[in-house]
Amino acid sequence: MKKFILKLILFSGLIMGSLILLNSLYVRTQAYRTMNDMEKFYNVPDNIEIVNVGSSHGLYAFDWTEGKVNGFNFSLVSQDFYYDLKLLEKFSNRLVEDAIVIIPISYFSFDTDRKDKERDFQKMNGRYYSLLPPKEIYGFSIQDFLKYRVLPILSAGEKLKAIISDYTPKNNLTESNNVYEYSQLPEKGRERAQRHLANINKKYFQENMNYLEELIEFAQYKGFRPILITTPTTEWYFGNFSDEFLREFSSLINSIAAYYSIPYFDYSQDPSFRNKPELFLDTDHLNMSGRKVFTSRIIDDLSFYLRPNE
Amino acid sequence: MFFNSIEYFLFLPAIYLIFYFTPDRFRWIVLLSGSIFFYASLMQPYLLLVLFGVMLATYVFGKLIAARSEEKEKKRLFWIGAGINLAILVGMKYLPFITENLDLLLKAIFGKSIIPISPVIVSIGVSFYVFQAISYLSDVYLEIQESESHFGYFALYISFFPKILQGPIERANSLLPQLKKPYEFNYDNMRSGLLLFTWGLFKKVVIADRLAELVNRVYGNANAYTGLPLIVATYAYAIQIYMDFSGYTDMALGTARLFNINLTDNFNRPYLATSVAEFWRRWHISFSSWLQDYLFKPLQMRMRNWKSWGSVIALLITFFISGLWHGAAWTFVIWGFLHGLYMAVAVLYKPLQKKLYKKLKLNGTKILKLWKIFMTFNLVSFAWIFFRAESLRDASRVITNLFTGLGTQLGSLSVLKQSLSLGLGKFDLAVAAFSLAFMIVLEFTNRENNEHLLRLQKKPIYIRWVVYYFLVMWIALFSATGSQEFVYFRF
């Protein structure tokens, strides 16, 4: 028994030692540090006047680096209202008292399915382990805590190669062109819209609606000014949604805005963007140029609410 | 708590240490309470009641059967005991299926719903220990096995944690004596047990879970695919379910071996079988031998006067039950029936086949063997379509579109690439391909299941440790991102 336990301890030590060593090399790589755009959360500034939360539509729509206002982009790809709320709660002390909180709402924001896409869910959920305390993590598990927080090497997957040869993962945020040819837009727009429509699952509606309400109420409780926005898309995208769908969507968001007495701006079919693919990365996400144009537009449109950054 | 969870990695050493430091006469208490705790960790309290009901009913009827000398009375008691177990199984697992189909039938006749549809409830493990309980009652009735007088050991026989969720379905004469044996620390068993467990974990988290991502993508949206993706996903599922279930079994056997208990190995390189009948002698062995001993043989005996047709009918009934055992859905019934049909055809076609091989001088040739392996694998894979599909409609869509557009897909490299990746990145594909190639080499070079692990243990320590090291590191670094439930937990 003694001999066995000794060998077991020795072997476990060897494995742990190797994993810790590889982990320490991995967390220093650019590939890990820039993964999922999480790095920005380690440098959240103070006195933020305007923030946006949201998923990829928000991530690609706002660029506050121009310095006209002190803003910050809390969006992450596939982020739902639950994590919008948790991030706002965590960083609320960095915001000025009457800061503007932009809440982007897309056509399918209320229908995010979590558990159904196990793999994506785990990956997307995993990124918050390094940022939020366990009680704030949706469906917290010790196994994921080990994988994403304690030893991220265990969830590195193909990024393992960065230990040997470091690299910066491709980031579409720096892209200033449309990835599609003009002729491809109708087909790609239809594909994307169909995929978004196919993913709509009404069983998540109420849960997501509750989190949106909590988010608005939290922002108002803190004295912030929440604003609902639907970011620009192209006609090749929104044209695939039926009039009835768009009418229902618009009426739903307007009713939420009216209930909380907050403004709602719908840019999804805005004439300045709808037929300008050069401002988009694809058919419904803005590229770097589009982001700058849209952020300027938003600052103008919200000038009534904003204080100038002096 | 599943074998591949962190909770199990804490539970197992804890239960082992308590077991080790407990005197022999109390060790069954440690294992029994550990098993109950393990089953209770599913957080479904009614399952504990069901387990207790099965234990108690089977124990009592086992004693009653053994106490009677009159054959007729013994038989009557056996049927009552087996009936109680079957009633529990039907109540837990088949009521929604029965009421749903009855409702459909009555709706067609009367034009409206008359009976309420029973809700689906979680019944993890029930099919396995109910079949084990029935085998015990049968063995006591046939006087192959004495009835167990100690309720504690009997309860442990039914609920022993390594096999309660997913088998193997153990016979009393194999497991009960082992549970009663005094425990002595055995270095070889500890080493080989841990190695077997780790090997099973590798199959599950590196191969099965990775392939599951591809399979789930295609079968979860069967409408959206035609041709190559369906073929790839179907073959991938054949491998996924094998790696998943045999991985689980390795982990169960490895765990039990730490306690000096040898459970029945459920697999013996099933995809190298040269016929569907042989496949069933190599796949889920504890279940197929149960079917053979308690269902097929008695049926065949009853119909022996019908010669080949007796066997054919017995096969069809047996595999119909086998399908139903796997799940309360028509997809499983058809899957089972297909296997029955394959074998029934083989029985009837055998004389002709013999003549044909003789005429072609193929008997005993390697070509014939490879051809048979190839055909069997394809027949089995085809049947898996029904097993995996979410509905009969999906299964029929998959079958109808299996070859649609295949020519175009094979003709264009970019379409081919897209069809083969199916959402898995290059990295995942490379890991899956490498791990699979490794497994295939082992399957072909082994003469019995997991023989490579036995061979490894005879190697010098420096070779062993290098292999152990790489195996564990491979699991740690290359496990699939999304952990999946074991496929057979549903049954």
Short mmCIF file of C-alpha atoms in Angstrom, two decimals, chain B residues 14-438:
data_model
loop_
_atom_site.label_atom_id
_atom_site.label_comp_id
_atom_site.label_asym_id
_atom_site.label_seq_id
_atom_site.Cartn_x
_atom_site.Cartn_y
_atom_site.Cartn_z
CA ALA B 14 -12.69 8.83 -0.20
CA ILE B 15 -14.78 5.65 -0.42
CA TYR B 16 -11.68 3.58 -1.09
CA LEU B 17 -9.85 4.91 1.98
CA ILE B 18 -12.87 4.36 4.25
CA PHE B 19 -13.25 0.85 2.79
CA TYR B 20 -9.56 0.10 3.27
CA PHE B 21 -9.48 1.15 6.92
CA THR B 22 -12.73 -0.65 7.82
CA PRO B 23 -12.60 -4.23 9.18
CA ASP B 24 -13.68 -6.91 6.70
CA ARG B 25 -17.02 -7.76 8.30
CA PHE B 26 -18.20 -4.13 7.98
CA ARG B 27 -16.87 -3.43 4.53
CA TRP B 28 -20.14 -4.26 2.82
CA ILE B 29 -21.70 -1.42 4.84
CA VAL B 30 -19.13 1.02 3.43
CA LEU B 31 -19.73 -0.13 -0.15
CA LEU B 32 -23.50 -0.20 0.24
CA SER B 33 -23.70 3.28 1.79
CA GLY B 34 -21.23 4.55 -0.83
CA SER B 35 -23.41 3.06 -3.56
CA ILE B 36 -26.57 4.60 -2.15
CA PHE B 37 -24.80 7.95 -1.81
CA PHE B 38 -23.57 7.65 -5.41
CA TYR B 39 -27.08 6.90 -6.69
CA ALA B 40 -28.59 9.63 -4.49
CA SER B 41 -26.21 12.14 -6.08
CA LEU B 42 -28.49 12.06 -9.14
CA MET B 43 -30.78 14.21 -6.96
CA GLN B 44 -33.90 12.22 -7.81
CA PRO B 45 -35.14 10.96 -4.41
CA TYR B 46 -37.83 8.71 -5.92
CA LEU B 47 -35.08 6.68 -7.62
CA LEU B 48 -33.88 5.59 -4.18
CA LEU B 49 -37.38 4.35 -3.40
CA VAL B 50 -37.47 2.46 -6.70
CA LEU B 51 -34.07 0.92 -5.97
CA PHE B 52 -35.18 -0.10 -2.50
CA GLY B 53 -38.42 -1.54 -3.91
CA VAL B 54 -36.49 -3.68 -6.40
CA MET B 55 -34.03 -4.84 -3.75
CA LEU B 56 -36.74 -5.76 -1.26
CA ALA B 57 -39.14 -7.45 -3.68
CA THR B 58 -36.35 -9.46 -5.32
CA TYR B 59 -34.80 -10.46 -2.00
CA VAL B 60 -38.15 -11.59 -0.54
CA PHE B 61 -39.22 -13.50 -3.65
CA GLY B 62 -35.78 -15.06 -3.96
CA LYS B 63 -36.15 -16.43 -0.42
CA LEU B 64 -39.73 -17.56 -1.07
CA ILE B 65 -38.80 -19.37 -4.28
CA ALA B 66 -35.89 -21.13 -2.57
CA ALA B 67 -38.08 -22.16 0.35
CA ARG B 68 -40.64 -23.96 -1.85
CA SER B 69 -40.07 -27.43 -3.18
CA GLU B 70 -43.09 -27.73 -5.43
CA GLU B 71 -42.22 -26.76 -9.02
CA LYS B 72 -45.59 -25.17 -9.75
CA GLU B 73 -45.43 -22.98 -6.66
CA LYS B 74 -41.82 -21.98 -7.39
CA LYS B 75 -42.80 -21.00 -10.89
CA ARG B 76 -45.74 -18.97 -9.67
CA LEU B 77 -43.54 -17.09 -7.20
CA PHE B 78 -40.90 -16.50 -9.85
CA TRP B 79 -43.46 -14.92 -12.15
CA ILE B 80 -44.84 -12.73 -9.37
CA GLY B 81 -41.32 -11.55 -8.46
CA ALA B 82 -40.34 -10.96 -12.08
CA GLY B 83 -43.74 -9.32 -12.69
CA ILE B 84 -43.20 -6.84 -9.85
CA ASN B 85 -39.81 -5.93 -11.31
CA LEU B 86 -41.23 -5.58 -14.80
CA ALA B 87 -44.12 -3.49 -13.48
CA ILE B 88 -41.61 -1.14 -11.85
CA LEU B 89 -39.68 -0.90 -15.12
CA VAL B 90 -42.79 -0.29 -17.19
CA GLY B 91 -44.09 2.27 -14.71
CA MET B 92 -40.82 4.16 -14.70
CA LYS B 93 -39.91 3.99 -18.32
CA TYR B 94 -42.70 2.96 -20.65
CA LEU B 95 -45.84 4.60 -19.30
CA PRO B 96 -45.40 7.82 -21.32
CA PHE B 97 -44.77 5.76 -24.50
CA ILE B 98 -47.75 3.49 -23.88
CA THR B 99 -50.17 6.29 -22.98
CA GLU B 100 -48.99 8.46 -25.87
CA ASN B 101 -49.55 5.69 -28.43
CA LEU B 102 -52.82 4.65 -26.83
CA ASP B 103 -53.94 8.25 -26.96
CA LEU B 104 -53.07 8.44 -30.67
CA LEU B 105 -55.03 5.26 -31.32
CA LEU B 106 -58.07 6.37 -29.34
CA LYS B 107 -57.93 9.79 -30.99
CA ALA B 108 -58.06 8.10 -34.39
CA ILE B 109 -61.10 6.08 -33.30
CA PHE B 110 -63.06 8.58 -31.21
CA GLY B 111 -61.63 11.83 -32.57
CA LYS B 112 -60.60 13.23 -29.17
CA SER B 113 -58.16 12.62 -26.31
CA ILE B 114 -59.57 10.27 -23.70
CA ILE B 115 -56.61 9.28 -21.54
CA PRO B 116 -54.01 11.57 -19.96
CA ILE B 117 -50.43 11.17 -21.21
CA SER B 118 -48.05 10.13 -18.46
CA PRO B 119 -45.10 12.53 -17.97
CA VAL B 120 -41.56 11.35 -18.74
CA ILE B 121 -39.54 10.71 -15.61
CA VAL B 122 -35.82 10.13 -15.13
CA SER B 123 -35.15 6.41 -14.73
CA ILE B 124 -31.35 6.25 -14.85
CA GLY B 125 -30.05 2.77 -14.05
CA VAL B 126 -33.50 1.18 -13.55
CA SER B 127 -33.37 -0.97 -16.72
CA PHE B 128 -30.01 -2.33 -15.67
CA TYR B 129 -30.74 -3.32 -12.09
CA VAL B 130 -34.25 -4.58 -12.90
CA PHE B 131 -32.76 -6.98 -15.48
CA GLN B 132 -30.16 -8.02 -12.93
CA ALA B 133 -32.90 -8.66 -10.37
CA ILE B 134 -34.87 -10.79 -12.85
CA SER B 135 -31.77 -12.81 -13.69
CA TYR B 136 -31.27 -13.44 -9.96
CA LEU B 137 -34.86 -14.65 -9.51
CA SER B 138 -34.55 -16.85 -12.56
CA ASP B 139 -31.27 -18.36 -11.36
CA VAL B 140 -32.77 -19.06 -7.94
CA TYR B 141 -35.82 -20.63 -9.57
CA LEU B 142 -33.64 -22.79 -11.84
CA GLU B 143 -31.49 -23.63 -8.80
CA ILE B 144 -28.35 -22.30 -10.47
CA GLN B 145 -28.01 -19.88 -7.57
CA GLU B 146 -28.88 -20.19 -3.90
CA SER B 147 -31.02 -17.40 -2.54
CA GLU B 148 -28.99 -14.83 -0.64
CA SER B 149 -29.84 -14.76 3.06
CA HIS B 150 -27.95 -11.57 3.95
CA PHE B 151 -30.02 -8.57 2.83
CA GLY B 152 -27.00 -6.25 3.03
CA TYR B 153 -24.95 -8.27 0.56
CA PHE B 154 -27.98 -8.70 -1.66
CA ALA B 155 -28.65 -4.95 -1.65
CA LEU B 156 -25.01 -4.37 -2.52
CA TYR B 157 -25.23 -6.89 -5.37
CA ILE B 158 -28.07 -4.87 -6.87
CA SER B 159 -26.67 -1.41 -6.18
CA PHE B 160 -22.84 -1.72 -6.34
CA PHE B 161 -21.94 1.79 -7.51
CA PRO B 162 -19.54 1.09 -10.41
CA LYS B 163 -22.28 -0.72 -12.29
CA ILE B 164 -25.57 0.70 -11.03
CA LEU B 165 -26.03 3.38 -13.71
CA GLN B 166 -25.02 1.58 -16.85
CA GLY B 167 -24.16 -2.01 -16.03
CA PRO B 168 -22.60 -4.47 -16.66
CA ILE B 169 -25.65 -6.55 -15.78
CA GLU B 170 -24.01 -8.94 -13.34
CA ARG B 171 -25.08 -12.50 -12.53
CA ALA B 172 -25.40 -13.32 -8.84
CA ASN B 173 -23.05 -16.31 -9.02
CA SER B 174 -20.32 -14.08 -10.37
CA LEU B 175 -20.66 -10.94 -8.24
CA LEU B 176 -22.07 -12.05 -4.87
CA PRO B 177 -19.13 -14.32 -3.89
CA GLN B 178 -16.68 -11.54 -4.75
CA LEU B 179 -18.52 -9.07 -2.53
CA LYS B 180 -18.15 -11.44 0.40
CA LYS B 181 -14.46 -12.17 -0.05
CA PRO B 182 -12.14 -10.62 2.57
CA TYR B 183 -10.25 -7.73 1.04
CA GLU B 184 -6.51 -7.73 0.75
CA PHE B 185 -4.61 -4.90 -0.81
CA ASN B 186 -3.49 -6.03 -4.26
CA TYR B 187 -0.91 -3.85 -5.96
CA ASP B 188 -1.55 -5.30 -9.43
CA ASN B 189 -5.30 -4.76 -9.18
CA MET B 190 -4.80 -1.17 -8.04
CA ARG B 191 -2.45 -0.44 -10.89
CA SER B 192 -4.46 -2.17 -13.58
CA GLY B 193 -7.71 -0.75 -12.18
CA LEU B 194 -6.48 2.82 -12.35
CA LEU B 195 -5.00 2.24 -15.79
CA LEU B 196 -8.26 0.76 -17.09
CA PHE B 197 -10.20 3.67 -15.61
CA THR B 198 -7.86 6.17 -17.27
CA TRP B 199 -8.12 4.36 -20.58
CA GLY B 200 -11.91 4.50 -20.39
CA LEU B 201 -11.73 8.19 -19.59
CA PHE B 202 -9.56 8.75 -22.67
CA LYS B 203 -12.11 6.99 -24.90
CA LYS B 204 -14.93 9.03 -23.45
CA VAL B 205 -13.58 12.57 -23.16
CA VAL B 206 -11.11 12.65 -26.04
CA ILE B 207 -12.86 10.59 -28.71
CA ALA B 208 -16.56 10.09 -27.90
CA ASP B 209 -17.25 13.63 -26.69
CA ARG B 210 -15.42 15.14 -29.65
CA LEU B 211 -17.32 13.04 -32.19
CA ALA B 212 -20.54 13.84 -30.33
CA GLU B 213 -20.17 17.49 -31.34
CA LEU B 214 -20.17 16.53 -35.00
CA VAL B 215 -22.94 13.96 -34.65
CA ASN B 216 -25.16 16.27 -32.59
CA ARG B 217 -24.77 19.03 -35.13
CA VAL B 218 -25.95 16.83 -38.00
CA TYR B 219 -28.55 14.67 -36.25
CA GLY B 220 -29.83 17.68 -34.30
CA ASN B 221 -30.77 19.30 -37.61
CA ALA B 222 -31.12 16.31 -39.93
CA ASN B 223 -33.21 18.37 -42.32
CA ALA B 224 -30.34 20.63 -43.24
CA TYR B 225 -27.94 17.98 -44.54
CA THR B 226 -27.67 15.60 -47.45
CA GLY B 227 -25.08 13.10 -48.64
CA LEU B 228 -21.60 13.12 -47.17
CA PRO B 229 -22.35 14.92 -43.87
CA LEU B 230 -25.03 12.31 -43.13
CA ILE B 231 -22.70 9.44 -43.99
CA VAL B 232 -19.85 10.93 -41.95
CA ALA B 233 -22.15 11.60 -38.99
CA THR B 234 -23.57 8.07 -39.13
CA TYR B 235 -20.13 6.44 -39.09
CA ALA B 236 -19.01 8.94 -36.46
CA TYR B 237 -21.95 7.92 -34.30
CA ALA B 238 -21.04 4.25 -34.66
CA ILE B 239 -17.63 5.10 -33.24
CA GLN B 240 -18.94 7.59 -30.70
CA ILE B 241 -21.36 5.15 -29.09
CA TYR B 242 -18.69 2.44 -28.97
CA MET B 243 -16.11 4.74 -27.39
CA ASP B 244 -18.70 6.17 -25.04
CA PHE B 245 -20.13 2.90 -23.79
CA SER B 246 -16.91 0.89 -23.77
CA GLY B 247 -15.20 3.89 -22.12
CA TYR B 248 -17.83 3.86 -19.43
CA THR B 249 -17.46 0.09 -19.00
CA ASP B 250 -13.68 0.39 -18.67
CA MET B 251 -14.16 3.00 -15.97
CA ALA B 252 -16.69 0.78 -14.18
CA LEU B 253 -14.41 -2.26 -14.40
CA GLY B 254 -11.39 -0.21 -13.35
CA THR B 255 -13.22 1.18 -10.32
CA ALA B 256 -14.47 -2.26 -9.24
CA ARG B 257 -10.99 -3.73 -9.61
CA LEU B 258 -9.70 -1.35 -6.92
CA PHE B 259 -11.94 -3.32 -4.54
CA ASN B 260 -10.67 -6.65 -5.97
CA ILE B 261 -13.93 -7.17 -7.83
CA ASN B 262 -13.94 -8.29 -11.44
CA LEU B 263 -17.02 -7.23 -13.35
CA THR B 264 -18.03 -8.71 -16.70
CA ASP B 265 -16.35 -7.06 -19.66
CA ASN B 266 -19.07 -5.80 -21.95
CA PHE B 267 -17.03 -5.51 -25.14
CA ASN B 268 -14.65 -7.46 -27.27
CA ARG B 269 -13.74 -5.41 -30.36
CA PRO B 270 -17.32 -5.54 -31.72
CA TYR B 271 -16.61 -3.85 -35.04
CA LEU B 272 -14.34 -6.71 -36.01
CA ALA B 273 -17.28 -9.11 -35.92
CA THR B 274 -17.84 -11.06 -39.12
CA SER B 275 -21.62 -11.32 -38.67
CA VAL B 276 -24.36 -9.51 -36.83
CA ALA B 277 -24.77 -12.52 -34.54
CA GLU B 278 -21.08 -12.32 -33.69
CA PHE B 279 -21.43 -8.58 -33.19
CA TRP B 280 -23.90 -9.32 -30.42
CA ARG B 281 -21.45 -11.73 -28.81
CA ARG B 282 -18.95 -8.85 -28.69
CA TRP B 283 -21.20 -5.84 -27.94
CA HIS B 284 -22.81 -5.17 -24.56
CA ILE B 285 -21.99 -8.75 -23.67
CA SER B 286 -23.68 -8.81 -20.25
CA PHE B 287 -26.94 -7.64 -21.85
CA SER B 288 -26.81 -9.88 -24.90
CA SER B 289 -25.99 -12.94 -22.81
CA TRP B 290 -28.92 -12.01 -20.56
CA LEU B 291 -31.18 -11.90 -23.62
CA GLN B 292 -29.79 -15.16 -24.86
CA ASP B 293 -30.16 -17.04 -21.57
CA TYR B 294 -33.45 -15.67 -20.30
CA LEU B 295 -35.34 -14.87 -23.48
CA PHE B 296 -33.98 -16.27 -26.72
CA LYS B 297 -33.13 -19.80 -25.59
CA PRO B 298 -36.41 -20.39 -23.73
CA LEU B 299 -38.32 -19.05 -26.77
CA GLN B 300 -36.27 -21.17 -29.17
CA MET B 301 -36.89 -24.23 -27.00
CA ARG B 302 -40.61 -23.65 -27.10
CA MET B 303 -40.58 -23.34 -30.88
CA ARG B 304 -38.02 -26.05 -31.57
CA ASN B 305 -40.48 -28.03 -33.68
CA TRP B 306 -40.63 -25.20 -36.20
CA LYS B 307 -36.90 -25.71 -36.98
CA SER B 308 -35.29 -22.65 -38.63
CA TRP B 309 -38.51 -20.66 -38.48
CA GLY B 310 -38.61 -21.19 -34.69
CA SER B 311 -35.19 -19.54 -34.42
CA VAL B 312 -36.26 -16.75 -36.74
CA ILE B 313 -39.33 -15.90 -34.67
CA ALA B 314 -37.36 -16.20 -31.42
CA LEU B 315 -34.75 -13.81 -32.84
CA LEU B 316 -37.33 -11.26 -33.94
CA ILE B 317 -39.07 -11.31 -30.56
CA THR B 318 -35.76 -11.12 -28.65
CA PHE B 319 -34.50 -8.16 -30.61
CA PHE B 320 -37.84 -6.43 -30.50
CA ILE B 321 -37.54 -6.60 -26.69
CA SER B 322 -33.90 -5.54 -26.93
CA GLY B 323 -34.93 -2.41 -28.85
CA LEU B 324 -37.66 -1.63 -26.39
CA TRP B 325 -35.29 -2.10 -23.47
CA HIS B 326 -33.06 0.63 -24.87
CA GLY B 327 -35.79 3.20 -24.99
CA ALA B 328 -39.49 3.78 -25.09
CA ALA B 329 -39.66 5.02 -28.68
CA TRP B 330 -40.40 3.55 -32.08
CA THR B 331 -36.87 4.40 -33.24
CA PHE B 332 -35.43 1.94 -30.71
CA VAL B 333 -38.03 -0.68 -31.54
CA ILE B 334 -37.10 -0.50 -35.23
CA TRP B 335 -33.40 -0.54 -34.38
CA GLY B 336 -33.89 -3.74 -32.39
CA PHE B 337 -36.16 -5.23 -35.01
CA LEU B 338 -33.59 -4.50 -37.74
CA HIS B 339 -30.96 -6.46 -35.82
CA GLY B 340 -33.44 -9.29 -35.40
CA LEU B 341 -34.15 -9.15 -39.10
CA TYR B 342 -30.45 -9.22 -40.03
CA MET B 343 -29.98 -12.35 -38.00
CA ALA B 344 -33.19 -13.97 -39.15
CA VAL B 345 -32.13 -13.48 -42.77
CA ALA B 346 -28.70 -14.91 -41.92
CA VAL B 347 -30.31 -18.02 -40.42
CA LEU B 348 -32.44 -18.63 -43.52
CA TYR B 349 -29.72 -17.71 -45.97
CA LYS B 350 -26.95 -19.74 -44.31
CA PRO B 351 -27.19 -22.94 -46.42
CA LEU B 352 -27.14 -20.90 -49.62
CA GLN B 353 -24.27 -18.78 -48.34
CA LYS B 354 -22.22 -21.90 -47.55
CA LYS B 355 -22.71 -23.23 -51.07
CA LEU B 356 -21.82 -19.89 -52.60
CA TYR B 357 -18.57 -19.53 -50.63
CA LYS B 358 -17.62 -23.09 -51.49
CA LYS B 359 -18.25 -22.53 -55.16
CA LEU B 360 -16.25 -19.31 -55.17
CA LYS B 361 -13.51 -21.00 -53.08
CA LEU B 362 -13.66 -18.19 -50.58
CA ASN B 363 -13.92 -20.26 -47.42
CA GLY B 364 -11.16 -19.43 -44.94
CA THR B 365 -9.71 -16.60 -47.03
CA LYS B 366 -8.71 -13.24 -45.60
CA ILE B 367 -10.66 -11.42 -48.30
CA LEU B 368 -13.86 -13.10 -47.18
CA LYS B 369 -13.16 -12.24 -43.55
CA LEU B 370 -12.52 -8.57 -44.38
CA TRP B 371 -15.61 -8.47 -46.57
CA LYS B 372 -17.72 -9.89 -43.74
CA ILE B 373 -16.28 -7.38 -41.25
CA PHE B 374 -16.98 -4.57 -43.69
CA MET B 375 -20.54 -5.71 -44.33
CA THR B 376 -21.31 -6.27 -40.65
CA PHE B 377 -19.95 -2.86 -39.73
CA ASN B 378 -22.11 -1.23 -42.37
CA LEU B 379 -25.24 -3.12 -41.40
CA VAL B 380 -24.72 -2.20 -37.76
CA SER B 381 -23.96 1.43 -38.65
CA PHE B 382 -27.08 1.61 -40.76
CA ALA B 383 -29.16 0.40 -37.83
CA TRP B 384 -27.55 3.06 -35.59
CA ILE B 385 -29.37 5.68 -37.69
CA PHE B 386 -32.61 4.66 -35.96
CA PHE B 387 -30.88 4.52 -32.60
CA ARG B 388 -29.52 8.07 -32.90
CA ALA B 389 -32.29 9.85 -34.80
CA GLU B 390 -34.57 11.98 -32.68
CA SER B 391 -37.70 10.67 -34.38
CA LEU B 392 -38.79 8.21 -37.04
CA ARG B 393 -39.25 11.15 -39.40
CA ASP B 394 -35.63 12.23 -38.84
CA ALA B 395 -34.42 8.67 -39.39
CA SER B 396 -36.30 8.42 -42.65
CA ARG B 397 -34.92 11.82 -43.73
CA VAL B 398 -31.39 10.65 -43.02
CA ILE B 399 -31.87 7.42 -44.93
CA THR B 400 -33.58 9.11 -47.87
CA ASN B 401 -30.85 11.74 -48.17
CA LEU B 402 -27.87 9.53 -47.40
CA PHE B 403 -26.62 9.60 -50.99
CA THR B 404 -28.29 12.81 -52.21
CA GLY B 405 -25.74 15.18 -53.72
CA LEU B 406 -22.88 12.83 -52.93
CA GLY B 407 -21.44 13.11 -56.44
CA THR B 408 -21.21 16.91 -56.25
CA GLN B 409 -19.77 16.79 -52.77
CA LEU B 410 -17.07 14.32 -53.76
CA GLY B 411 -16.34 16.33 -56.91
CA SER B 412 -15.48 19.60 -55.22
CA LEU B 413 -12.62 19.84 -52.75
CA SER B 414 -14.02 22.83 -50.90
CA VAL B 415 -17.48 21.26 -50.53
CA LEU B 416 -15.82 18.02 -49.50
CA LYS B 417 -13.80 19.81 -46.82
CA GLN B 418 -16.89 21.58 -45.54
CA SER B 419 -18.86 18.34 -45.49
CA LEU B 420 -16.19 16.58 -43.49
CA SER B 421 -15.47 19.22 -40.85
CA LEU B 422 -19.11 19.79 -39.80
CA GLY B 423 -18.30 22.40 -37.22
CA LEU B 424 -15.17 20.78 -35.86
CA GLY B 425 -12.08 22.93 -36.28
CA LYS B 426 -8.86 21.63 -37.77
CA PHE B 427 -7.50 21.03 -34.31
CA ASP B 428 -10.46 18.94 -33.18
CA LEU B 429 -10.40 16.97 -36.40
CA ALA B 430 -6.68 16.30 -36.02
CA VAL B 431 -7.06 15.18 -32.39
CA ALA B 432 -10.03 12.96 -33.29
CA ALA B 433 -8.28 11.48 -36.31
CA PHE B 434 -5.05 10.78 -34.45
CA SER B 435 -6.80 9.26 -31.43
CA LEU B 436 -9.03 7.18 -33.68
CA ALA B 437 -6.14 5.91 -35.77
CA PHE B 438 -4.46 4.88 -32.53
#
